[in-house]
mmCIF file with all atom_site columns, C-alpha atoms in Angstrom:
data_model
loop_
_atom_site.group_PDB
_atom_site.id
_atom_site.type_symbol
_atom_site.label_atom_id
_atom_site.label_alt_id
_atom_site.label_comp_id
_atom_site.label_asym_id
_atom_site.label_entity_id
_atom_site.label_seq_id
_atom_site.pdbx_PDB_ins_code
_atom_site.Cartn_x
_atom_site.Cartn_y
_atom_site.Cartn_z
_atom_site.occupancy
_atom_site.B_iso_or_equiv
_atom_site.pdbx_formal_charge
_atom_site.auth_seq_id
_atom_site.auth_comp_id
_atom_site.auth_asym_id
_atom_site.auth_atom_id
_atom_site.pdbx_PDB_model_num
ATOM 1   C CA . UNK N 1 1   ? 0.000   0.000  0.000  1.00 66.00 ? 16  UNK N CA 1
ATOM 2   C CA . UNK N 1 2   ? 1.427   3.347  -1.005 1.00 80.00 ? 17  UNK N CA 1
ATOM 3   C CA . UNK N 1 3   ? 1.482   6.344  1.309  1.00 73.00 ? 18  UNK N CA 1
ATOM 4   C CA . UNK N 1 4   ? -1.251  7.966  -0.783 1.00 80.00 ? 19  UNK N CA 1
ATOM 5   C CA . UNK N 1 5   ? -3.409  4.845  -0.559 1.00 86.00 ? 20  UNK N CA 1
ATOM 6   C CA . UNK N 1 6   ? -2.907  4.641  3.190  1.00 86.00 ? 21  UNK N CA 1
ATOM 7   C CA . UNK N 1 7   ? -3.873  8.287  3.579  1.00 91.00 ? 22  UNK N CA 1
ATOM 8   C CA . UNK N 1 8   ? -7.010  7.903  1.458  1.00 93.00 ? 23  UNK N CA 1
ATOM 9   C CA . UNK N 1 9   ? -7.948  4.751  3.366  1.00 94.00 ? 24  UNK N CA 1
ATOM 10  C CA . UNK N 1 10  ? -7.337  6.482  6.709  1.00 95.00 ? 25  UNK N CA 1
ATOM 11  C CA . UNK N 1 11  ? -9.391  9.516  5.702  1.00 96.00 ? 26  UNK N CA 1
ATOM 12  C CA . UNK N 1 12  ? -12.277 7.257  4.666  1.00 96.00 ? 27  UNK N CA 1
ATOM 13  C CA . UNK N 1 13  ? -12.057 5.293  7.919  1.00 95.00 ? 28  UNK N CA 1
ATOM 14  C CA . UNK N 1 14  ? -12.104 8.457  10.035 1.00 96.00 ? 29  UNK N CA 1
ATOM 15  C CA . UNK N 1 15  ? -15.023 9.876  8.035  1.00 96.00 ? 30  UNK N CA 1
ATOM 16  C CA . UNK N 1 16  ? -16.974 6.628  8.493  1.00 96.00 ? 31  UNK N CA 1
ATOM 17  C CA . UNK N 1 17  ? -16.044 6.609  12.169 1.00 96.00 ? 32  UNK N CA 1
ATOM 18  C CA . UNK N 1 18  ? -17.507 10.064 12.779 1.00 96.00 ? 33  UNK N CA 1
ATOM 19  C CA . UNK N 1 19  ? -20.648 9.194  10.831 1.00 95.00 ? 34  UNK N CA 1
ATOM 20  C CA . UNK N 1 20  ? -21.226 6.262  13.172 1.00 96.00 ? 35  UNK N CA 1
ATOM 21  C CA . UNK N 1 21  ? -20.355 8.393  16.220 1.00 96.00 ? 36  UNK N CA 1
ATOM 22  C CA . UNK N 1 22  ? -23.043 10.897 15.248 1.00 92.00 ? 37  UNK N CA 1
ATOM 23  C CA . UNK N 1 23  ? -25.626 8.100  15.218 1.00 93.00 ? 38  UNK N CA 1
ATOM 24  C CA . UNK N 1 24  ? -24.848 6.713  18.674 1.00 93.00 ? 39  UNK N CA 1
ATOM 25  C CA . UNK N 1 25  ? -27.468 7.117  21.367 1.00 91.00 ? 40  UNK N CA 1
ATOM 26  C CA . UNK N 1 26  ? -26.690 8.557  24.779 1.00 90.00 ? 41  UNK N CA 1
ATOM 27  C CA . UNK N 1 27  ? -26.842 5.014  26.150 1.00 93.00 ? 42  UNK N CA 1
ATOM 28  C CA . UNK N 1 28  ? -24.290 3.862  23.563 1.00 96.00 ? 43  UNK N CA 1
ATOM 29  C CA . UNK N 1 29  ? -21.983 6.744  24.424 1.00 96.00 ? 44  UNK N CA 1
ATOM 30  C CA . UNK N 1 30  ? -22.344 5.994  28.141 1.00 96.00 ? 45  UNK N CA 1
ATOM 31  C CA . UNK N 1 31  ? -21.445 2.344  27.482 1.00 97.00 ? 46  UNK N CA 1
ATOM 32  C CA . UNK N 1 32  ? -18.476 3.407  25.369 1.00 97.00 ? 47  UNK N CA 1
ATOM 33  C CA . UNK N 1 33  ? -17.099 5.479  28.228 1.00 97.00 ? 48  UNK N CA 1
ATOM 34  C CA . UNK N 1 34  ? -17.757 2.701  30.723 1.00 97.00 ? 49  UNK N CA 1
ATOM 35  C CA . UNK N 1 35  ? -16.045 0.038  28.603 1.00 97.00 ? 50  UNK N CA 1
ATOM 36  C CA . UNK N 1 36  ? -13.096 2.342  28.000 1.00 97.00 ? 51  UNK N CA 1
ATOM 37  C CA . UNK N 1 37  ? -12.624 2.881  31.735 1.00 96.00 ? 52  UNK N CA 1
ATOM 38  C CA . UNK N 1 38  ? -12.451 -0.898 32.201 1.00 95.00 ? 53  UNK N CA 1
ATOM 39  C CA . UNK N 1 39  ? -9.569  -1.315 29.737 1.00 95.00 ? 54  UNK N CA 1
ATOM 40  C CA . UNK N 1 40  ? -6.048  -1.733 31.080 1.00 95.00 ? 55  UNK N CA 1
ATOM 41  C CA . UNK N 1 41  ? -4.592  1.740  31.437 1.00 95.00 ? 56  UNK N CA 1
ATOM 42  C CA . UNK N 1 42  ? -0.975  0.597  31.078 1.00 96.00 ? 57  UNK N CA 1
ATOM 43  C CA . UNK N 1 43  ? -1.753  -1.115 27.773 1.00 96.00 ? 58  UNK N CA 1
ATOM 44  C CA . UNK N 1 44  ? -3.581  1.971  26.513 1.00 96.00 ? 59  UNK N CA 1
ATOM 45  C CA . UNK N 1 45  ? -0.616  4.135  27.461 1.00 97.00 ? 60  UNK N CA 1
ATOM 46  C CA . UNK N 1 46  ? 1.803   1.748  25.721 1.00 96.00 ? 61  UNK N CA 1
ATOM 47  C CA . UNK N 1 47  ? -0.449  1.718  22.655 1.00 97.00 ? 62  UNK N CA 1
ATOM 48  C CA . UNK N 1 48  ? -0.359  5.519  22.475 1.00 97.00 ? 63  UNK N CA 1
ATOM 49  C CA . UNK N 1 49  ? 3.444   5.455  22.802 1.00 97.00 ? 64  UNK N CA 1
ATOM 50  C CA . UNK N 1 50  ? 3.577   3.285  19.677 1.00 96.00 ? 65  UNK N CA 1
ATOM 51  C CA . UNK N 1 51  ? 0.649   4.926  17.866 1.00 97.00 ? 66  UNK N CA 1
ATOM 52  C CA . UNK N 1 52  ? 1.922   8.515  17.943 1.00 97.00 ? 67  UNK N CA 1
ATOM 53  C CA . UNK N 1 53  ? 5.201   7.859  16.110 1.00 97.00 ? 68  UNK N CA 1
ATOM 54  C CA . UNK N 1 54  ? 3.439   5.489  13.680 1.00 96.00 ? 69  UNK N CA 1
ATOM 55  C CA . UNK N 1 55  ? 0.862   8.172  12.890 1.00 97.00 ? 70  UNK N CA 1
ATOM 56  C CA . UNK N 1 56  ? 3.611   10.775 12.486 1.00 96.00 ? 71  UNK N CA 1
ATOM 57  C CA . UNK N 1 57  ? 5.661   8.483  10.229 1.00 94.00 ? 72  UNK N CA 1
ATOM 58  C CA . UNK N 1 58  ? 2.593   7.852  8.047  1.00 94.00 ? 73  UNK N CA 1
ATOM 59  C CA . UNK N 1 59  ? 2.041   11.645 7.918  1.00 95.00 ? 74  UNK N CA 1
ATOM 60  C CA . UNK N 1 60  ? -1.433  11.309 9.399  1.00 96.00 ? 75  UNK N CA 1
ATOM 61  C CA . UNK N 1 61  ? -0.955  13.668 12.351 1.00 97.00 ? 76  UNK N CA 1
ATOM 62  C CA . UNK N 1 62  ? -3.241  16.231 10.761 1.00 97.00 ? 77  UNK N CA 1
ATOM 63  C CA . UNK N 1 63  ? -6.048  13.648 10.720 1.00 96.00 ? 78  UNK N CA 1
ATOM 64  C CA . UNK N 1 64  ? -5.522  12.971 14.419 1.00 97.00 ? 79  UNK N CA 1
ATOM 65  C CA . UNK N 1 65  ? -5.494  16.712 15.144 1.00 97.00 ? 80  UNK N CA 1
ATOM 66  C CA . UNK N 1 66  ? -8.691  17.177 13.149 1.00 97.00 ? 81  UNK N CA 1
ATOM 67  C CA . UNK N 1 67  ? -10.281 14.295 15.067 1.00 97.00 ? 82  UNK N CA 1
ATOM 68  C CA . UNK N 1 68  ? -9.299  15.974 18.351 1.00 96.00 ? 83  UNK N CA 1
ATOM 69  C CA . UNK N 1 69  ? -11.033 19.168 17.240 1.00 96.00 ? 84  UNK N CA 1
ATOM 70  C CA . UNK N 1 70  ? -14.112 17.215 16.114 1.00 96.00 ? 85  UNK N CA 1
ATOM 71  C CA . UNK N 1 71  ? -14.287 15.377 19.432 1.00 96.00 ? 86  UNK N CA 1
ATOM 72  C CA . UNK N 1 72  ? -13.908 18.673 21.265 1.00 94.00 ? 87  UNK N CA 1
ATOM 73  C CA . UNK N 1 73  ? -16.886 20.064 19.377 1.00 93.00 ? 88  UNK N CA 1
ATOM 74  C CA . UNK N 1 74  ? -18.868 16.810 19.823 1.00 92.00 ? 89  UNK N CA 1
ATOM 75  C CA . UNK N 1 75  ? -18.578 16.883 23.598 1.00 88.00 ? 90  UNK N CA 1
ATOM 76  C CA . UNK N 1 76  ? -19.754 20.491 23.953 1.00 84.00 ? 91  UNK N CA 1
ATOM 77  C CA . UNK N 1 77  ? -23.339 21.494 24.634 1.00 72.00 ? 92  UNK N CA 1
ATOM 78  C CA . UNK N 1 78  ? -25.339 22.573 21.608 1.00 64.00 ? 93  UNK N CA 1
ATOM 79  C CA . UNK N 1 79  ? -28.663 24.424 21.380 1.00 60.00 ? 94  UNK N CA 1
ATOM 80  C CA . UNK N 1 80  ? -30.422 21.130 20.618 1.00 59.00 ? 95  UNK N CA 1
ATOM 81  C CA . UNK N 1 81  ? -29.286 19.841 24.031 1.00 56.00 ? 96  UNK N CA 1
ATOM 82  C CA . UNK N 1 82  ? -31.717 22.276 25.618 1.00 56.00 ? 97  UNK N CA 1
ATOM 83  C CA . UNK N 1 83  ? -34.780 21.800 23.421 1.00 57.00 ? 98  UNK N CA 1
ATOM 84  C CA . UNK N 1 84  ? -37.928 19.969 24.352 1.00 55.00 ? 99  UNK N CA 1
ATOM 85  C CA . UNK N 1 85  ? -39.053 18.797 27.755 1.00 53.00 ? 100 UNK N CA 1
ATOM 86  C CA . UNK N 1 86  ? -35.782 16.971 28.440 1.00 52.00 ? 101 UNK N CA 1
ATOM 87  C CA . UNK N 1 87  ? -33.824 20.171 27.858 1.00 50.00 ? 102 UNK N CA 1
ATOM 88  C CA . UNK N 1 88  ? -36.158 22.179 30.065 1.00 51.00 ? 103 UNK N CA 1
ATOM 89  C CA . UNK N 1 89  ? -35.735 19.650 32.850 1.00 51.00 ? 104 UNK N CA 1
ATOM 90  C CA . UNK N 1 90  ? -31.963 19.700 32.488 1.00 52.00 ? 105 UNK N CA 1
ATOM 91  C CA . UNK N 1 91  ? -31.643 16.061 31.469 1.00 52.00 ? 106 UNK N CA 1
ATOM 92  C CA . UNK N 1 92  ? -29.899 16.902 28.223 1.00 52.00 ? 107 UNK N CA 1
ATOM 93  C CA . UNK N 1 93  ? -27.045 18.527 30.155 1.00 54.00 ? 108 UNK N CA 1
ATOM 94  C CA . UNK N 1 94  ? -26.310 15.011 31.395 1.00 77.00 ? 109 UNK N CA 1
ATOM 95  C CA . UNK N 1 95  ? -25.749 14.026 27.750 1.00 83.00 ? 110 UNK N CA 1
ATOM 96  C CA . UNK N 1 96  ? -22.873 16.506 27.619 1.00 85.00 ? 111 UNK N CA 1
ATOM 97  C CA . UNK N 1 97  ? -21.187 14.935 30.646 1.00 90.00 ? 112 UNK N CA 1
ATOM 98  C CA . UNK N 1 98  ? -21.666 11.482 29.096 1.00 93.00 ? 113 UNK N CA 1
ATOM 99  C CA . UNK N 1 99  ? -19.989 12.667 25.874 1.00 94.00 ? 114 UNK N CA 1
ATOM 100 C CA . UNK N 1 100 ? -17.136 14.226 27.840 1.00 94.00 ? 115 UNK N CA 1
ATOM 101 C CA . UNK N 1 101 ? -16.615 10.986 29.750 1.00 95.00 ? 116 UNK N CA 1
ATOM 102 C CA . UNK N 1 102 ? -16.490 9.022  26.471 1.00 97.00 ? 117 UNK N CA 1
ATOM 103 C CA . UNK N 1 103 ? -14.206 11.464 24.630 1.00 97.00 ? 118 UNK N CA 1
ATOM 104 C CA . UNK N 1 104 ? -10.967 9.618  25.536 1.00 97.00 ? 119 UNK N CA 1
ATOM 105 C CA . UNK N 1 105 ? -12.478 6.388  24.196 1.00 98.00 ? 120 UNK N CA 1
ATOM 106 C CA . UNK N 1 106 ? -13.311 8.145  20.948 1.00 98.00 ? 121 UNK N CA 1
ATOM 107 C CA . UNK N 1 107 ? -9.780  9.522  20.584 1.00 97.00 ? 122 UNK N CA 1
ATOM 108 C CA . UNK N 1 108 ? -8.269  6.145  21.433 1.00 98.00 ? 123 UNK N CA 1
ATOM 109 C CA . UNK N 1 109 ? -10.361 4.532  18.708 1.00 97.00 ? 124 UNK N CA 1
ATOM 110 C CA . UNK N 1 110 ? -9.259  7.126  16.137 1.00 98.00 ? 125 UNK N CA 1
ATOM 111 C CA . UNK N 1 111 ? -5.620  6.556  17.089 1.00 97.00 ? 126 UNK N CA 1
ATOM 112 C CA . UNK N 1 112 ? -6.157  2.810  16.783 1.00 97.00 ? 127 UNK N CA 1
ATOM 113 C CA . UNK N 1 113 ? -7.600  3.259  13.313 1.00 96.00 ? 128 UNK N CA 1
ATOM 114 C CA . UNK N 1 114 ? -4.803  5.562  12.173 1.00 96.00 ? 129 UNK N CA 1
ATOM 115 C CA . UNK N 1 115 ? -1.937  3.504  13.626 1.00 96.00 ? 130 UNK N CA 1
ATOM 116 C CA . UNK N 1 116 ? -3.459  0.301  12.289 1.00 87.00 ? 131 UNK N CA 1
ATOM 117 C CA . UNK N 1 117 ? -1.046  -2.571 11.795 1.00 89.00 ? 132 UNK N CA 1
ATOM 118 C CA . UNK N 1 118 ? 1.783   -0.671 13.481 1.00 93.00 ? 133 UNK N CA 1
ATOM 119 C CA . UNK N 1 119 ? 0.367   -1.682 16.862 1.00 95.00 ? 134 UNK N CA 1
ATOM 120 C CA . UNK N 1 120 ? 0.545   -5.044 18.593 1.00 96.00 ? 135 UNK N CA 1
ATOM 121 C CA . UNK N 1 121 ? -2.817  -6.850 18.791 1.00 95.00 ? 136 UNK N CA 1
ATOM 122 C CA . UNK N 1 122 ? -3.241  -6.204 22.531 1.00 95.00 ? 137 UNK N CA 1
ATOM 123 C CA . UNK N 1 123 ? -2.597  -2.500 21.944 1.00 95.00 ? 138 UNK N CA 1
ATOM 124 C CA . UNK N 1 124 ? -5.060  -2.344 19.063 1.00 95.00 ? 139 UNK N CA 1
ATOM 125 C CA . UNK N 1 125 ? -7.637  -4.079 21.248 1.00 95.00 ? 140 UNK N CA 1
ATOM 126 C CA . UNK N 1 126 ? -7.062  -1.683 24.138 1.00 95.00 ? 141 UNK N CA 1
ATOM 127 C CA . UNK N 1 127 ? -7.710  1.281  21.849 1.00 97.00 ? 142 UNK N CA 1
ATOM 128 C CA . UNK N 1 128 ? -10.524 -0.146 19.727 1.00 97.00 ? 143 UNK N CA 1
ATOM 129 C CA . UNK N 1 129 ? -12.321 -2.779 21.835 1.00 96.00 ? 144 UNK N CA 1
ATOM 130 C CA . UNK N 1 130 ? -14.751 -0.345 23.555 1.00 97.00 ? 145 UNK N CA 1
ATOM 131 C CA . UNK N 1 131 ? -15.654 1.259  20.212 1.00 97.00 ? 146 UNK N CA 1
ATOM 132 C CA . UNK N 1 132 ? -16.101 -2.102 18.503 1.00 96.00 ? 147 UNK N CA 1
ATOM 133 C CA . UNK N 1 133 ? -18.199 -3.456 21.363 1.00 96.00 ? 148 UNK N CA 1
ATOM 134 C CA . UNK N 1 134 ? -20.626 -0.560 21.039 1.00 96.00 ? 149 UNK N CA 1
ATOM 135 C CA . UNK N 1 135 ? -20.678 -0.233 17.269 1.00 94.00 ? 150 UNK N CA 1
ATOM 136 C CA . UNK N 1 136 ? -20.755 -3.941 16.422 1.00 86.00 ? 151 UNK N CA 1
ATOM 137 C CA . UNK N 1 137 ? -24.006 -4.167 18.349 1.00 55.00 ? 152 UNK N CA 1
ATOM 138 C CA . UNK N 1 138 ? -25.309 -1.131 16.429 1.00 49.00 ? 153 UNK N CA 1
ATOM 139 C CA . UNK N 1 139 ? -24.342 -2.637 13.071 1.00 49.00 ? 154 UNK N CA 1
ATOM 140 C CA . UNK N 1 140 ? -25.982 -5.964 13.993 1.00 46.00 ? 155 UNK N CA 1
ATOM 141 C CA . UNK N 1 141 ? -29.189 -4.161 14.942 1.00 40.00 ? 156 UNK N CA 1
ATOM 142 C CA . UNK N 1 142 ? -29.209 -2.156 11.690 1.00 42.00 ? 157 UNK N CA 1
ATOM 143 C CA . UNK N 1 143 ? -28.575 -5.304 9.644  1.00 40.00 ? 158 UNK N CA 1
ATOM 144 C CA . UNK N 1 144 ? -31.409 -7.157 11.386 1.00 39.00 ? 159 UNK N CA 1
ATOM 145 C CA . UNK N 1 145 ? -33.810 -4.234 10.912 1.00 39.00 ? 160 UNK N CA 1
ATOM 146 C CA . UNK N 1 146 ? -32.801 -3.639 7.277  1.00 42.00 ? 161 UNK N CA 1
#
């Protein structure tokens, strides 16, 4: 795979990733954060130590930076968080805290996607397992309904 092919593939993966993220329910996002917190922190840290240079070497740092900005925007309150009866009762503000709790899981998953085969399997799993656990269930449900 050429560098250009890897970049195009990585861009497509990150785009698909954020499309799925936008479709997750609050319950899914809560589960994502919960599953992430149960992963081994030392393995996650080691995975990041290998992922960062791999991402830099592949010249994909700008994609990671863009993902960080997108996650930052995703976890902020929006006007729609305060619409309807749930917003008036303050329940939607809880959605913001759920997104903020899950943000590290989202960034880990993006790093896992971008670093790809440059990580050891246990490192890839530490970064991507929470995301896959949540989204595999979503994909199964969509397939069954479709």
